[in-house]
Tab-separated table of C-alpha atoms in Angstrom:
chain	number	residue	atom	x	y	z
U	85	MET	CA	-112.993	64.330	48.790
U	86	ALA	CA	-110.959	67.358	47.719
U	87	ASP	CA	-107.173	67.174	47.977
U	88	TRP	CA	-106.280	70.392	49.805
U	89	THR	CA	-102.587	69.881	49.132
U	90	GLN	CA	-103.219	70.599	45.441
U	91	LEU	CA	-104.562	74.133	45.877
U	92	PRO	CA	-102.901	76.568	43.438
U	93	LYS	CA	-99.906	78.425	44.810
U	94	GLU	CA	-101.487	81.782	43.900
U	95	LEU	CA	-104.564	80.965	46.000
U	96	LEU	CA	-102.445	79.881	48.971
U	97	GLU	CA	-100.507	83.154	48.783
U	98	LEU	CA	-103.767	85.155	48.759
U	99	ILE	CA	-105.055	83.233	51.774
U	100	SER	CA	-101.818	83.738	53.718
U	101	LYS	CA	-101.962	87.504	53.170
U	102	ARG	CA	-105.344	87.596	54.915
U	103	LEU	CA	-104.065	85.853	58.020
U	104	GLY	CA	-103.979	88.208	60.953
U	105	THR	CA	-100.830	87.307	62.868
U	106	HIS	CA	-97.318	85.939	62.578
U	107	TYR	CA	-98.430	82.764	64.371
U	108	ASP	CA	-101.377	82.184	62.044
U	109	VAL	CA	-98.938	82.097	59.132
U	110	ILE	CA	-96.695	79.621	60.940
U	111	ARG	CA	-99.617	77.285	61.596
U	112	PHE	CA	-100.827	77.712	58.003
U	113	ARG	CA	-97.420	76.657	56.661
U	114	SER	CA	-97.349	73.642	58.998
U	115	VAL	CA	-100.354	71.964	57.307
U	116	CYS	CA	-98.266	70.225	54.661
U	117	SER	CA	-95.063	70.577	52.617
U	118	THR	CA	-96.967	72.001	49.636
U	119	TRP	CA	-98.433	74.835	51.692
U	120	ARG	CA	-95.085	75.471	53.374
U	121	SER	CA	-93.255	75.835	50.057
U	122	ALA	CA	-95.988	78.093	48.624
U	123	VAL	CA	-95.962	80.630	51.461
U	124	THR	CA	-92.937	82.621	52.545
U	125	ALA	CA	-91.991	82.314	56.210
U	126	PRO	CA	-93.143	85.352	58.204
U	127	ASN	CA	-90.650	88.049	59.013
U	128	ARG	CA	-89.949	87.457	62.692
U	129	CYS	CA	-88.603	91.007	62.945
U	130	ARG	CA	-92.233	92.121	63.015
U	131	ASN	CA	-92.271	90.825	66.588
U	132	ARG	CA	-88.762	91.971	67.437
U	133	PHE	CA	-88.738	95.742	67.379
U	134	ALA	CA	-85.376	97.174	68.340
U	135	PRO	CA	-85.416	100.747	67.017
U	136	ARG	CA	-83.550	103.478	68.867
U	137	PHE	CA	-85.246	106.790	69.536
U	138	PRO	CA	-85.050	109.627	72.056
U	139	LEU	CA	-86.488	109.328	75.523
U	140	LEU	CA	-89.466	111.483	76.465
U	141	PRO	CA	-88.645	114.363	76.676
U	142	ILE	CA	-84.816	114.254	76.893
U	143	SER	CA	-82.286	112.681	74.568
U	144	SER	CA	-81.418	109.083	75.354
U	145	GLN	CA	-81.819	105.585	73.903
U	146	PHE	CA	-84.484	102.987	74.370
U	147	SER	CA	-86.046	100.124	72.470
U	148	LEU	CA	-89.540	98.892	71.864
U	149	SER	CA	-90.626	95.302	72.435
U	150	LYS	CA	-93.865	93.529	71.687
U	151	ARG	CA	-95.835	91.299	74.033
U	152	SER	CA	-98.613	89.047	72.755
U	153	VAL	CA	-101.631	87.679	74.621
U	154	PHE	CA	-102.677	84.206	73.532
U	155	LEU	CA	-105.595	81.952	74.301
U	156	LEU	CA	-104.415	78.349	74.279
U	157	GLY	CA	-107.076	75.700	73.846
U	158	SER	CA	-106.846	72.099	74.934
U	159	PRO	CA	-106.225	69.631	72.072
U	160	THR	CA	-109.344	67.817	73.314
U	161	THR	CA	-112.712	69.388	74.067
U	162	ARG	CA	-114.531	69.310	77.373
U	163	THR	CA	-116.853	66.606	76.076
U	164	GLN	CA	-113.852	64.381	75.450
U	165	THR	CA	-112.431	64.937	78.926
U	166	ASN	CA	-113.691	65.876	82.344
U	167	ALA	CA	-116.545	68.384	81.894
U	168	TRP	CA	-115.158	70.419	84.771
U	169	SER	CA	-111.600	70.459	83.485
U	170	PRO	CA	-110.435	73.876	82.197
U	171	SER	CA	-109.960	73.747	78.432
U	172	SER	CA	-108.563	77.260	77.818
U	173	TRP	CA	-105.622	79.181	79.205
U	174	VAL	CA	-104.731	82.872	78.729
U	175	ILE	CA	-101.036	83.761	78.665
U	176	LYS	CA	-98.895	86.753	77.744
U	177	ILE	CA	-95.412	86.248	76.374
U	178	GLU	CA	-92.454	88.459	75.561
U	179	GLU	CA	-89.677	87.186	73.345
U	180	ASP	CA	-86.150	88.443	73.909
U	181	PRO	CA	-84.938	89.741	70.494
U	182	MET	CA	-81.345	88.922	71.381
U	183	ASN	CA	-81.553	85.236	72.338
U	184	GLY	CA	-85.095	84.171	71.408
U	185	ARG	CA	-85.940	83.146	74.967
U	186	VAL	CA	-89.502	83.736	76.089
U	187	GLN	CA	-90.806	85.190	79.321
U	188	LEU	CA	-94.253	84.353	80.630
U	189	LEU	CA	-96.196	87.266	82.128
U	190	ASN	CA	-99.470	87.916	83.894
U	191	PRO	CA	-101.954	88.453	81.012
U	192	LEU	CA	-103.398	91.660	82.507
U	193	SER	CA	-100.381	93.215	84.195
U	194	ARG	CA	-96.686	93.764	83.538
U	195	SER	CA	-95.542	91.371	86.268
U	196	ARG	CA	-93.627	88.177	85.528
U	197	PHE	CA	-94.257	84.888	87.275
U	198	ASP	CA	-91.465	84.057	89.686
U	199	SER	CA	-91.305	80.416	88.650
U	200	LEU	CA	-92.984	77.831	86.451
U	201	PRO	CA	-94.258	74.436	87.601
U	202	ASP	CA	-91.652	71.678	87.431
U	203	ASN	CA	-93.627	69.832	84.763
U	204	PHE	CA	-94.121	72.887	82.540
U	205	PRO	CA	-92.933	72.033	78.996
U	206	LYS	CA	-89.721	73.710	77.846
U	207	PRO	CA	-90.007	74.536	75.013
U	208	LEU	CA	-93.753	75.081	74.672
U	209	ASN	CA	-95.008	73.819	71.313
U	210	LEU	CA	-97.915	75.920	70.021
U	211	LEU	CA	-98.772	73.364	67.351
U	212	ASP	CA	-100.005	71.097	70.118
U	213	PHE	CA	-102.860	73.488	70.961
U	214	ARG	CA	-105.631	75.530	69.489
U	215	VAL	CA	-104.188	79.065	69.489
U	216	LEU	CA	-105.928	82.422	69.240
U	217	GLU	CA	-104.077	85.718	69.571
U	218	LEU	CA	-106.299	87.958	71.700
U	219	GLY	CA	-104.227	91.131	71.869
U	220	GLU	CA	-100.844	92.748	71.930
U	221	GLU	CA	-99.016	95.452	73.820
U	222	TYR	CA	-95.782	97.368	73.394
U	223	VAL	CA	-93.288	98.279	76.086
U	224	LEU	CA	-90.503	100.859	76.017
U	225	HIS	CA	-87.202	99.671	77.490
U	226	TYR	CA	-84.422	101.991	78.561
U	227	LEU	CA	-81.032	100.903	77.229
U	228	THR	CA	-77.816	101.187	79.199
U	229	HIS	CA	-74.424	99.615	78.640
U	230	HIS	CA	-75.210	96.850	81.110
U	231	SER	CA	-78.959	96.263	81.159
U	232	VAL	CA	-82.374	96.792	79.653
U	233	GLY	CA	-85.169	97.967	81.927
U	234	ASN	CA	-88.789	99.008	81.657
U	235	LEU	CA	-88.908	102.716	81.040
U	236	TYR	CA	-92.456	103.858	80.687
U	237	MET	CA	-95.586	102.640	82.400
U	238	GLU	CA	-98.226	104.310	80.230
U	239	LYS	CA	-99.927	102.408	77.433
U	240	VAL	CA	-98.106	102.425	74.086
U	241	VAL	CA	-99.693	101.700	70.693
U	242	LEU	CA	-97.879	101.309	67.401
U	243	SER	CA	-98.722	101.331	63.712
U	244	CYS	CA	-96.410	100.147	60.940
U	245	LEU	CA	-96.798	102.013	57.674
U	246	GLU	CA	-97.421	99.722	54.704
U	247	ASP	CA	-96.319	96.717	56.793
U	248	ASN	CA	-92.768	98.088	56.934
U	249	VAL	CA	-91.169	97.332	60.303
U	250	ASN	CA	-88.703	100.214	59.857
U	251	ASP	CA	-91.395	102.815	59.148
U	252	PHE	CA	-93.643	103.115	62.170
U	253	ILE	CA	-95.497	105.540	64.425
U	254	ILE	CA	-95.985	105.340	68.190
U	255	LEU	CA	-98.726	107.002	70.218
U	256	THR	CA	-98.695	107.163	74.000
U	257	ILE	CA	-99.764	109.374	76.900
U	258	HIS	CA	-97.179	111.800	78.220
U	259	VAL	CA	-96.731	112.325	81.973
U	260	SER	CA	-98.549	115.643	81.525
U	261	GLY	CA	-101.681	113.788	80.380
U	262	LYS	CA	-101.211	114.990	76.798
U	263	LEU	CA	-100.733	112.713	73.823
U	264	ALA	CA	-97.224	112.130	72.494
U	265	MET	CA	-96.371	110.789	69.042
U	266	PHE	CA	-93.119	109.441	67.684
U	267	LYS	CA	-92.383	109.005	63.974
U	268	SER	CA	-89.492	106.794	62.940
U	269	SER	CA	-89.039	108.878	59.797
U	270	VAL	CA	-88.119	112.022	61.765
U	271	LYS	CA	-86.794	110.288	64.923
U	272	LYS	CA	-88.278	112.633	67.471
U	273	TRP	CA	-91.291	113.007	69.716
U	274	ALA	CA	-94.067	115.552	69.314
U	275	ILE	CA	-96.414	116.561	72.123
U	276	ILE	CA	-99.977	117.053	70.857
U	277	GLN	CA	-101.480	120.084	72.531
U	278	ASP	CA	-105.154	119.022	72.299
U	279	MET	CA	-106.039	118.376	75.961
U	280	PRO	CA	-109.191	119.850	77.539
U	281	SER	CA	-108.729	117.024	80.090
U	282	PRO	CA	-105.919	114.477	80.668
U	283	PHE	CA	-106.104	111.410	78.446
U	284	ASP	CA	-106.861	107.987	79.938
U	285	ASP	CA	-106.366	105.534	77.089
U	286	VAL	CA	-105.185	105.100	73.498
U	287	ILE	CA	-105.863	102.336	70.987
U	288	LEU	CA	-105.135	101.387	67.396
U	289	TYR	CA	-108.541	100.655	65.861
U	290	LYS	CA	-109.001	99.748	62.199
U	291	GLY	CA	-105.630	101.269	61.353
U	292	ASN	CA	-106.262	104.616	63.099
U	293	PHE	CA	-105.184	106.009	66.453
U	294	TYR	CA	-108.008	106.746	68.914
U	295	ALA	CA	-107.681	108.447	72.301
U	296	VAL	CA	-110.135	109.087	75.137
U	297	ASP	CA	-109.723	111.546	77.987
U	298	ASN	CA	-111.069	111.161	81.519
U	299	THR	CA	-114.368	112.811	80.571
U	300	GLY	CA	-115.029	110.317	77.787
U	301	ARG	CA	-114.289	112.821	75.021
U	302	THR	CA	-112.856	110.724	72.191
U	303	VAL	CA	-110.720	111.782	69.242
U	304	VAL	CA	-109.024	110.277	66.219
U	305	VAL	CA	-105.362	111.266	66.104
U	306	GLY	CA	-103.988	111.946	62.635
U	307	LEU	CA	-100.431	111.438	61.475
U	308	ASP	CA	-100.266	115.216	61.045
U	309	PHE	CA	-100.760	115.563	64.847
U	310	GLU	CA	-104.283	116.878	64.348
U	311	THR	CA	-107.197	115.483	66.375
U	312	ASN	CA	-110.775	115.074	65.182
U	313	LEU	CA	-113.642	114.679	67.620
U	314	ILE	CA	-115.617	111.448	67.168
U	315	ALA	CA	-117.598	111.346	70.444
U	316	MET	CA	-118.672	113.858	73.068
U	317	PRO	CA	-117.885	113.338	76.782
U	318	VAL	CA	-119.526	110.707	78.986
U	319	PHE	CA	-119.413	111.968	82.545
U	320	GLY	CA	-119.760	109.729	85.567
U	321	GLY	CA	-116.910	107.274	86.000
U	322	ASP	CA	-113.308	107.724	87.110
U	323	LYS	CA	-111.274	105.989	84.394
U	324	LYS	CA	-111.999	105.312	80.734
U	325	PHE	CA	-110.870	102.380	78.566
U	326	LEU	CA	-111.181	101.781	74.821
U	327	VAL	CA	-111.770	98.183	73.680
U	328	ASP	CA	-112.003	96.645	70.228
U	329	SER	CA	-114.673	93.969	70.618
U	330	LYS	CA	-115.178	91.912	67.470
U	331	GLY	CA	-114.566	94.944	65.255
U	332	GLU	CA	-116.711	97.294	67.331
U	333	LEU	CA	-115.195	100.123	69.369
U	334	LEU	CA	-116.403	100.217	72.973
U	335	LEU	CA	-115.881	102.689	75.798
U	336	VAL	CA	-115.675	101.156	79.273
U	337	ASP	CA	-116.204	103.527	82.202
U	338	MET	CA	-114.753	102.388	85.541
U	339	TYR	CA	-116.231	103.720	88.786
U	340	LEU	CA	-113.962	103.848	91.828
U	341	SER	CA	-114.551	104.322	95.547
U	342	ILE	CA	-111.903	104.851	98.223
U	343	GLU	CA	-112.164	102.417	101.137
U	344	SER	CA	-111.068	104.331	104.240
U	345	GLU	CA	-109.640	102.460	107.196
U	346	PRO	CA	-111.002	103.231	110.679
U	347	GLY	CA	-109.282	106.214	112.221
U	348	SER	CA	-107.604	107.243	108.985
U	349	SER	CA	-107.501	110.835	107.835
U	350	SER	CA	-107.635	112.126	104.278
U	351	SER	CA	-105.523	115.147	105.177
U	352	SER	CA	-101.746	115.072	104.841
U	353	ALA	CA	-101.213	118.369	106.702
U	354	GLY	CA	-98.081	118.268	108.804
U	355	PHE	CA	-96.608	115.282	106.960
U	356	GLY	CA	-93.266	115.280	105.233
U	357	LEU	CA	-92.857	114.378	101.593
U	358	VAL	CA	-92.094	110.730	102.361
U	359	GLU	CA	-95.090	110.341	104.657
U	360	GLU	CA	-97.327	112.073	102.113
U	361	TYR	CA	-96.105	109.745	99.373
U	362	PHE	CA	-96.948	106.632	101.385
U	363	GLU	CA	-100.305	108.067	102.386
U	364	ASN	CA	-101.173	108.662	98.716
U	365	LEU	CA	-99.928	105.171	97.885
U	366	ALA	CA	-102.197	103.708	100.568
U	367	LEU	CA	-105.165	105.605	99.144
U	368	TYR	CA	-104.321	104.289	95.684
U	369	MET	CA	-104.145	100.714	96.960
U	370	ASN	CA	-107.518	101.200	98.684
U	371	GLU	CA	-109.265	102.459	95.560
U	372	ARG	CA	-111.968	99.907	94.992
U	373	THR	CA	-113.737	99.367	91.679
U	374	VAL	CA	-117.471	99.344	92.375
U	375	LYS	CA	-119.010	99.124	88.895
U	376	PHE	CA	-118.594	99.624	85.155
U	377	LYS	CA	-120.656	101.053	82.351
U	378	VAL	CA	-120.113	100.117	78.703
U	379	PHE	CA	-120.880	102.287	75.686
U	380	LYS	CA	-120.996	101.692	71.934
U	381	LEU	CA	-119.939	104.364	69.482
U	382	ASP	CA	-122.568	106.171	67.436
U	383	ASP	CA	-120.194	107.723	64.921
U	384	VAL	CA	-123.001	109.533	63.094
U	385	GLY	CA	-124.282	111.272	66.217
U	386	LYS	CA	-120.738	111.564	67.639
U	387	GLN	CA	-121.818	110.136	70.963
U	388	TRP	CA	-121.410	107.091	73.172
U	389	VAL	CA	-124.600	105.036	73.664
U	390	GLU	CA	-124.837	102.834	76.748
U	391	ALA	CA	-124.867	99.083	76.073
U	392	LYS	CA	-126.686	96.706	78.407
U	393	ASP	CA	-124.933	93.552	77.201
U	394	LEU	CA	-121.744	92.510	75.424
U	395	ASP	CA	-123.237	89.976	72.974
U	396	ASN	CA	-121.997	87.133	75.171
U	397	ARG	CA	-118.425	88.356	75.037
U	398	VAL	CA	-115.943	88.984	77.828
U	399	LEU	CA	-113.859	92.181	77.999
U	400	PHE	CA	-110.341	92.192	79.452
U	401	LEU	CA	-108.862	95.452	80.800
U	402	GLY	CA	-105.108	95.176	81.330
U	403	ASP	CA	-102.368	97.604	82.284
U	404	GLY	CA	-100.951	97.712	78.765
U	405	CYS	CA	-103.725	96.436	76.501
U	406	THR	CA	-107.426	95.723	76.257
U	407	PHE	CA	-109.069	92.910	74.312
U	408	SER	CA	-112.172	90.732	74.165
U	409	ALA	CA	-113.123	87.123	73.519
U	410	SER	CA	-116.308	85.153	72.952
U	411	ILE	CA	-117.586	82.633	75.475
U	412	GLU	CA	-117.133	79.946	72.818
U	413	ASP	CA	-113.436	80.768	72.439
U	414	LEU	CA	-112.949	80.873	76.212
U	415	SER	CA	-114.926	77.646	76.739
U	416	VAL	CA	-117.045	79.268	79.441
U	417	CYS	CA	-120.812	79.492	79.705
U	418	ARG	CA	-120.947	82.947	81.252
U	419	GLY	CA	-120.563	86.083	79.151
U	420	ASN	CA	-121.279	89.803	79.446
U	421	CYS	CA	-118.514	90.193	82.016
U	422	ILE	CA	-115.484	92.434	82.442
U	423	ILE	CA	-112.189	91.081	83.812
U	424	TYR	CA	-109.835	93.785	85.039
U	425	VAL	CA	-106.806	94.604	87.195
U	426	ASP	CA	-107.812	95.740	90.682
U	427	ASN	CA	-105.301	96.887	93.304
U	428	PHE	CA	-107.920	96.668	96.040
U	429	PHE	CA	-108.229	92.899	95.671
U	430	TYR	CA	-104.444	92.700	95.514
U	431	SER	CA	-104.056	94.521	98.839
U	432	LEU	CA	-106.613	92.197	100.424
U	433	GLY	CA	-104.848	89.165	98.995
U	434	GLU	CA	-101.533	90.147	100.557
U	435	GLU	CA	-103.074	89.711	103.993
U	436	ASP	CA	-104.887	86.421	103.486
U	437	GLY	CA	-102.247	84.690	101.380
U	438	ALA	CA	-104.308	84.541	98.187
U	439	SER	CA	-102.878	83.178	94.945
U	440	GLU	CA	-100.921	84.993	92.243
U	441	HIS	CA	-104.068	86.193	90.470
U	442	CYS	CA	-105.630	87.930	93.485
U	443	ASP	CA	-105.183	91.351	91.836
U	444	ILE	CA	-107.820	90.592	89.196
U	445	GLY	CA	-111.509	91.409	89.542
U	446	VAL	CA	-114.640	90.402	87.641
U	447	PHE	CA	-117.756	92.501	87.002
U	448	ASP	CA	-121.009	90.995	85.703
U	449	LEU	CA	-122.685	93.598	83.509
U	450	GLU	CA	-126.113	91.936	83.727
U	451	SER	CA	-126.387	91.439	87.491
U	452	GLY	CA	-124.039	94.232	88.609
U	453	SER	CA	-122.157	91.799	90.861
U	454	ILE	CA	-118.446	92.365	91.373
U	455	GLY	CA	-115.689	90.494	93.174
U	456	PRO	CA	-112.195	88.980	93.022
U	457	LEU	CA	-111.332	86.467	90.329
U	458	THR	CA	-111.320	83.605	92.849
U	459	LYS	CA	-115.077	84.062	93.306
U	460	PHE	CA	-115.655	83.252	89.624
U	461	PRO	CA	-114.261	79.709	89.077
U	462	GLN	CA	-114.916	79.607	85.324
U	463	PHE	CA	-112.780	82.699	84.754
U	464	SER	CA	-110.244	81.825	87.425
U	465	GLU	CA	-109.364	78.669	85.471
U	466	LEU	CA	-108.273	80.853	82.539
U	467	PHE	CA	-105.327	82.207	84.512
U	468	TRP	CA	-102.738	80.797	86.886
U	469	PRO	CA	-101.790	77.989	87.469
U	470	PRO	CA	-101.424	76.337	84.053
U	471	PRO	CA	-104.007	73.605	83.310
U	472	HIS	CA	-102.859	69.998	83.484
U	473	TRP	CA	-103.086	69.442	79.715
U	474	ILE	CA	-100.283	71.965	79.106
U	475	SER	CA	-97.741	69.489	80.487
U	476	SER	CA	-99.304	66.378	78.923
U	477	THR	CA	-98.786	67.349	75.259
U	478	THR	CA	-96.180	65.798	73.004
U	479	ALA	CA	-93.367	67.627	71.253
U	480	SER	CA	-93.280	68.121	67.473
U	481	ASP	CA	-91.187	69.913	64.875
U	482	PHE	CA	-92.135	73.526	65.529
U	483	ARG	CA	-91.165	74.898	68.920
U	484	PHE	CA	-92.320	78.225	70.215
U	485	GLY	CA	-89.351	79.017	72.405
U	486	GLN	CA	-87.512	78.332	75.627
U	487	PHE	CA	-89.138	79.741	78.755
U	488	ARG	CA	-87.058	81.226	81.480
């Protein structure tokens, strides 16, 4: 049997450079003392962005933080335990760059959990689990003398140039619906004027910025602020998402329908500004997702081609990021589904006392069925509350961080 501890240092360094995330490197170095001494510890600043740059569109100060979505796997498989016991758990974490403390968030929204179970491990040791990083998102925080608060609710994507944390570019969607880009080298925002229709989503895909508007028209955004068309519009749905699924770029088209209450009126004539605001808010909360369509990119023909299945993968559509996972990674037997944030299910859940994940919906691409997460037990187990095996693990040398 080969002695893996005797691999040449040069080979170990080459392997470590191909690892995708900060946490992969940490786990790689934890194999043995030889591997740990051969590979330099990852620069934790890569996950602790604290640059200062002007607020859109006025001059102010804010910082950028990173949130990571992880899939934690049970140390034992389903065949070794109860076959019906959940063996995977999806979490999103944000690490405070000042004190290293970690906050646990809803994987598909920006909301934090009010409290953790009494038996939840503090700190949580990632070396006790199988860990897969599913996605990441970035959040802009407004800085004052006394506090740090969330500033901007649109999706933010970031690219570091030549793996240099101090040389980066941000792309987001301005309140006008146009694209906005920030370069750390010039320390100011630029509004990109290309906008036949307001943009719905942005993504960093294979090192390039992509953006899609609400017609499905998709462009690549260059660092020179120029846009190049890569796909013509796809009309039909109400909101577009871009998803990187196993190295393939997908367009997900969400169809919405407004559920009107009996006796309600769609007109706001005669209402004041406050009443009109709450009426629009009620309509927003009653927007119900009724179906999705998924498209694959034909980059030669510059068009989106409808896909009838997802190759047994599951797509996740969050407020700040999109990602995908295989049914094998998730330890579920049902694929070709889309899990998404849905305010309609949330508004229903407020009335019937549903659990903390009542704002999540599931769509089955094959059957066309759709419903709240609670109607899909396999997927519901991926979210809140934490599975029992989270609290039954033992501590070891590497600790991920203290949870609030």
